[in-house]
């Protein structure tokens, strides 16, 4: 088992590109090696050791690596990018692109995540105890496939376009969601416990379940009657009919 | 500045050199017979030496390339290379940024590339981009096929006026040649329609695609332009279109060339050699096209080879792009250039598992392998329609190795064997034939063989050295080595300057932009301009004074003179 503890040395005001903070990158490395991994502070190339105090206990493979991050990381981007195994526990807030393209392992975040968390995620689990920004589990600009697998859970709320171009996997939002959740999705499952508006336009495949109120429905869904899911009765809609979609939307 | 390339295994088809150890001397940017002892020396050490590559059909600059970039931010995520002290940043795969266009061509040993389509009205944009593409020489072909004045003058059967218009259009766009895309179809698309063959009448103009093609061929030869008519056939992309293509090729018999070259260049023929009646029974009919080419003169083509994977389809063939976007359920951008053209951009992915894609992949190769004379089929991917130009090395390896082709065929659906003749073709091209398809042939087709595509005295000092020894390699077996050598030149020399060494850019001089200044009798221009002024007064949304590309947009121009010559019409 390898445990890496990371704390900011001082307040970070300029955004940091920290895709090297990942169990895959840290596994089996010494404190010195991890400190010398590259990071960008704005457009200035620096190292993780310059920005953070890093402590390492033990050695292990990626699957046995635990990264504990404490402090304010609200300007630190791309944490856990592409990770395939291991655990990242963050006590604080993070900037954009948390766990982007991750294929395995687990990230837990006690605070809030900015936009694009879990973008193009392929597997693993992402738990956000606070709230998420825009484009949670979405595809990047121009891509036709966003999240493909894995699971994202948000205890708070999420902003607009969550699960955009989603092709697989599962997103659960305990709070409210912004507009157009699951826009252009092509698979996967989205569950919103709170309120939202205009879910699922351009949806080709996939399932969206909304337990709260839907302020406004897009006029592109066909009401199929009612159906019970896990003992709860919903109105079942299919669509988006404009794109010949076979997506399913359950609304209370 | 003098340079001597020693001990190269030189392939220079125009001068009949096929692998002989020949020294190449370059002085002041030109190939010369001899240089002094002060010349710097490159020892090729028996490696393959060819003239710098010449691409006669590629979409490297202009409005639709830029629309492709805007539509495909996801494409920009690949091919990212930060700037260095020498080079600017690069991005993209199917629609690279302007700098990457120049660097990547040079890294493959190419030194001259022609943009295949610019509308006159959008020409300023084309030249703004061309001026930013480093290293390579370039030029742009100008679209004339669906322009209102063209169709007016064709209907009036006034070839003098049409010639004057073409000459003026080339000047207005600083263009190099006459490009025709789906003649008549661009105008029909304004009404949501298309022409379905050579004899459909274009409403309001009362002309047919046949009239347009023949008339523009005639005036192209009247003007004695370096390049011939450059044609994108009607019905492109439709199963069964090979009949339209064959009928179009027949038209070339009606006009005699004014120069030692073809009268018609039919481009990206892989998209025009389709049999069958729909996408299910779709088959390649490239063999019929190749058979026609083997029995005719004055026609050249290029492959438009399909590369499996991501591509971006972009063409002035507006109606086809709409059809394509519906086929692939993809993004679609539509363009309308008032009075001149339609256009469209659609990202596509070619899949091995899709039999129609596999058959299209086969038809480009079939055409190149079944046509006996390599001067008649140039190597292109119709970048980025069939695939990005960086894959030329893949195409070269496929043409040189039947073994590689068989390996590829194994990855395709079994029904492939029924839809193409490719599995039964054993021909393997040699280095000389590859040099023709990528150098001498393309230069001849463009009418630039005097200075491009060869290594005789007087030619431009453009040379490529590849890291293979032709006498020690069996391309059929070692196709992996062939591909890797052609994808990254050991040396690329442009105008006597080493611009690439071991695949890395070493210098970034600016190339020139070729355009054709064709003279016509002043009275013809006067009569023609009356009509043009009327068009601007009544229809165009911009003024005539703002229409012409000014000299300021071409900081490195290379003017090729042409002018009215008598043409024999049989």
PDB file of N, CA and C in Angstrom, chain A residues 101 119-120 140-143, chain B residues 71-75 77 331:
ATOM      1  N   UNK A 101     -11.538  11.251 -18.421  1.00  0.00           N
ATOM      2  CA  UNK A 101     -11.040  10.062 -19.135  1.00  0.00           C
ATOM      3  C   UNK A 101     -10.606   8.933 -18.196  1.00  0.00           C
ATOM      4  N   UNK A 119     -15.453  14.009 -17.447  1.00  0.00           N
ATOM      5  CA  UNK A 119     -15.579  14.129 -18.910  1.00  0.00           C
ATOM      6  C   UNK A 119     -14.972  12.904 -19.601  1.00  0.00           C
ATOM      7  N   UNK A 120     -15.714  12.336 -20.542  1.00  0.00           N
ATOM      8  CA  UNK A 120     -15.254  11.191 -21.339  1.00  0.00           C
ATOM      9  C   UNK A 120     -14.736  10.044 -20.465  1.00  0.00           C
ATOM     10  N   UNK A 140     -16.200  16.143 -24.918  1.00  0.00           N
ATOM     11  CA  UNK A 140     -15.540  17.429 -25.121  1.00  0.00           C
ATOM     12  C   UNK A 140     -16.048  18.053 -26.406  1.00  0.00           C
ATOM     13  N   UNK A 141     -15.653  19.272 -26.686  1.00  0.00           N
ATOM     14  CA  UNK A 141     -16.172  20.023 -27.828  1.00  0.00           C
ATOM     15  C   UNK A 141     -16.053  19.238 -29.131  1.00  0.00           C
ATOM     16  N   UNK A 142     -17.185  19.037 -29.780  1.00  0.00           N
ATOM     17  CA  UNK A 142     -17.178  18.400 -31.090  1.00  0.00           C
ATOM     18  C   UNK A 142     -17.235  16.894 -31.067  1.00  0.00           C
ATOM     19  N   UNK A 143     -16.929  16.276 -29.928  1.00  0.00           N
ATOM     20  CA  UNK A 143     -16.932  14.809 -29.866  1.00  0.00           C
ATOM     21  C   UNK A 143     -18.370  14.284 -29.902  1.00  0.00           C
TER      22      UNK A 143
ATOM     23  N   UNK B  71     -15.949  23.348 -37.509  1.00  0.00           N
ATOM     24  CA  UNK B  71     -16.914  22.285 -37.213  1.00  0.00           C
ATOM     25  C   UNK B  71     -16.318  21.153 -36.406  1.00  0.00           C
ATOM     26  N   UNK B  72     -15.004  21.005 -36.441  1.00  0.00           N
ATOM     27  CA  UNK B  72     -14.393  19.826 -35.850  1.00  0.00           C
ATOM     28  C   UNK B  72     -13.377  20.160 -34.765  1.00  0.00           C
ATOM     29  N   UNK B  73     -13.822  20.765 -33.679  1.00  0.00           N
ATOM     30  CA  UNK B  73     -12.873  21.016 -32.599  1.00  0.00           C
ATOM     31  C   UNK B  73     -12.246  19.719 -32.108  1.00  0.00           C
ATOM     32  N   UNK B  74     -12.982  18.594 -32.263  1.00  0.00           N
ATOM     33  CA  UNK B  74     -12.444  17.312 -31.800  1.00  0.00           C
ATOM     34  C   UNK B  74     -11.248  16.886 -32.653  1.00  0.00           C
ATOM     35  N   UNK B  75     -11.222  17.316 -33.910  1.00  0.00           N
ATOM     36  CA  UNK B  75     -10.087  16.975 -34.766  1.00  0.00           C
ATOM     37  C   UNK B  75      -8.826  17.683 -34.298  1.00  0.00           C
ATOM     38  N   UNK B  77      -7.898  18.140 -31.427  1.00  0.00           N
ATOM     39  CA  UNK B  77      -7.296  17.505 -30.244  1.00  0.00           C
ATOM     40  C   UNK B  77      -6.172  16.552 -30.624  1.00  0.00           C
ATOM     41  N   UNK B 331     -22.540  15.632 -38.679  1.00  0.00           N
ATOM     42  CA  UNK B 331     -22.614  17.091 -38.749  1.00  0.00           C
ATOM     43  C   UNK B 331     -22.609  17.511 -40.216  1.00  0.00           C
TER      44      UNK B 331
END
